[in-house]
Amino acid sequence: KKSYPSIRKKLWGGALWSPSYFAGSCGGAPIEIIRQYIEQQQTPH
């Protein structure tokens, strides 16, 4: 925030975004496939 004063004007409550959630559909995929997908997303590349 200190390095970019122009961004500070756009901040809402001191953050670039507010707390939120995501809801999606997996189209009926088997739970094991979904579990594998989620686990792979948590691994840094």
C-alpha positions as protocol buffer text, in pm:
chain_id: "A"
residue {
  index: 1
  type: LYS
  ca { x: 0 y: 0 z: 0 }
}
residue {
  index: 2
  type: LYS
  ca { x: 279 y: 242 z: 85 }
}
residue {
  index: 3
  type: SER
  ca { x: 464 y: 178 z: -241 }
}
residue {
  index: 4
  type: TYR
  ca { x: 157 y: 241 z: -457 }
}
residue {
  index: 5
  type: PRO
  ca { x: -48 y: 531 z: -324 }
}
residue {
  index: 6
  type: SER
  ca { x: -272 y: 530 z: -633 }
}
residue {
  index: 7
  type: ILE
  ca { x: -390 y: 178 z: -544 }
}
residue {
  index: 8
  type: ARG
  ca { x: -473 y: 282 z: -188 }
}
residue {
  index: 9
  type: LYS
  ca { x: -762 y: 493 z: -321 }
}
residue {
  index: 10
  type: LYS
  ca { x: -919 y: 182 z: -472 }
}
residue {
  index: 11
  type: LEU
  ca { x: -880 y: -40 z: -166 }
}
residue {
  index: 12
  type: TRP
  ca { x: -1196 y: -134 z: 19 }
}
residue {
  index: 13
  type: GLY
  ca { x: -1134 y: -188 z: 388 }
}
residue {
  index: 14
  type: GLY
  ca { x: -758 y: -213 z: 329 }
}
residue {
  index: 15
  type: ALA
  ca { x: -784 y: -513 z: 95 }
}
residue {
  index: 16
  type: LEU
  ca { x: -798 y: -561 z: -280 }
}
residue {
  index: 17
  type: TRP
  ca { x: -1098 y: -792 z: -244 }
}
residue {
  index: 18
  type: SER
  ca { x: -1356 y: -887 z: 13 }
}
residue {
  index: 19
  type: PRO
  ca { x: -1412 y: -1229 z: 171 }
}
residue {
  index: 20
  type: SER
  ca { x: -1610 y: -1446 z: -67 }
}
residue {
  index: 21
  type: TYR
  ca { x: -1686 y: -1802 z: -165 }
}
residue {
  index: 22
  type: PHE
  ca { x: -1707 y: -2011 z: -478 }
}
residue {
  index: 23
  type: ALA
  ca { x: -1975 y: -2260 z: -570 }
}
residue {
  index: 24
  type: GLY
  ca { x: -1943 y: -2477 z: -877 }
}
residue {
  index: 25
  type: SER
  ca { x: -2073 y: -2793 z: -1036 }
}
residue {
  index: 26
  type: CYS
  ca { x: -1871 y: -3102 z: -1117 }
}
residue {
  index: 27
  type: GLY
  ca { x: -2121 y: -3240 z: -1366 }
}
residue {
  index: 28
  type: GLY
  ca { x: -2168 y: -3572 z: -1189 }
}
residue {
  index: 29
  type: ALA
  ca { x: -1799 y: -3669 z: -1186 }
}
residue {
  index: 30
  type: PRO
  ca { x: -1705 y: -3949 z: -943 }
}
residue {
  index: 31
  type: ILE
  ca { x: -1596 y: -3824 z: -600 }
}
residue {
  index: 32
  type: GLU
  ca { x: -1249 y: -3977 z: -638 }
}
residue {
  index: 33
  type: ILE
  ca { x: -1183 y: -3776 z: -956 }
}
residue {
  index: 34
  type: ILE
  ca { x: -1294 y: -3459 z: -779 }
}
residue {
  index: 35
  type: ARG
  ca { x: -1072 y: -3539 z: -480 }
}
residue {
  index: 36
  type: GLN
  ca { x: -769 y: -3593 z: -708 }
}
residue {
  index: 37
  type: TYR
  ca { x: -838 y: -3266 z: -887 }
}
residue {
  index: 38
  type: ILE
  ca { x: -856 y: -3072 z: -559 }
}
residue {
  index: 39
  type: GLU
  ca { x: -537 y: -3232 z: -428 }
}
residue {
  index: 40
  type: GLN
  ca { x: -353 y: -3141 z: -747 }
}
residue {
  index: 41
  type: GLN
  ca { x: -468 y: -2778 z: -715 }
}
residue {
  index: 42
  type: GLN
  ca { x: -301 y: -2753 z: -373 }
}
residue {
  index: 43
  type: THR
  ca { x: 41 y: -2852 z: -512 }
}
residue {
  index: 44
  type: PRO
  ca { x: 257 y: -2554 z: -619 }
}
residue {
  index: 45
  type: HIS
  ca { x: 392 y: -2584 z: -972 }
}
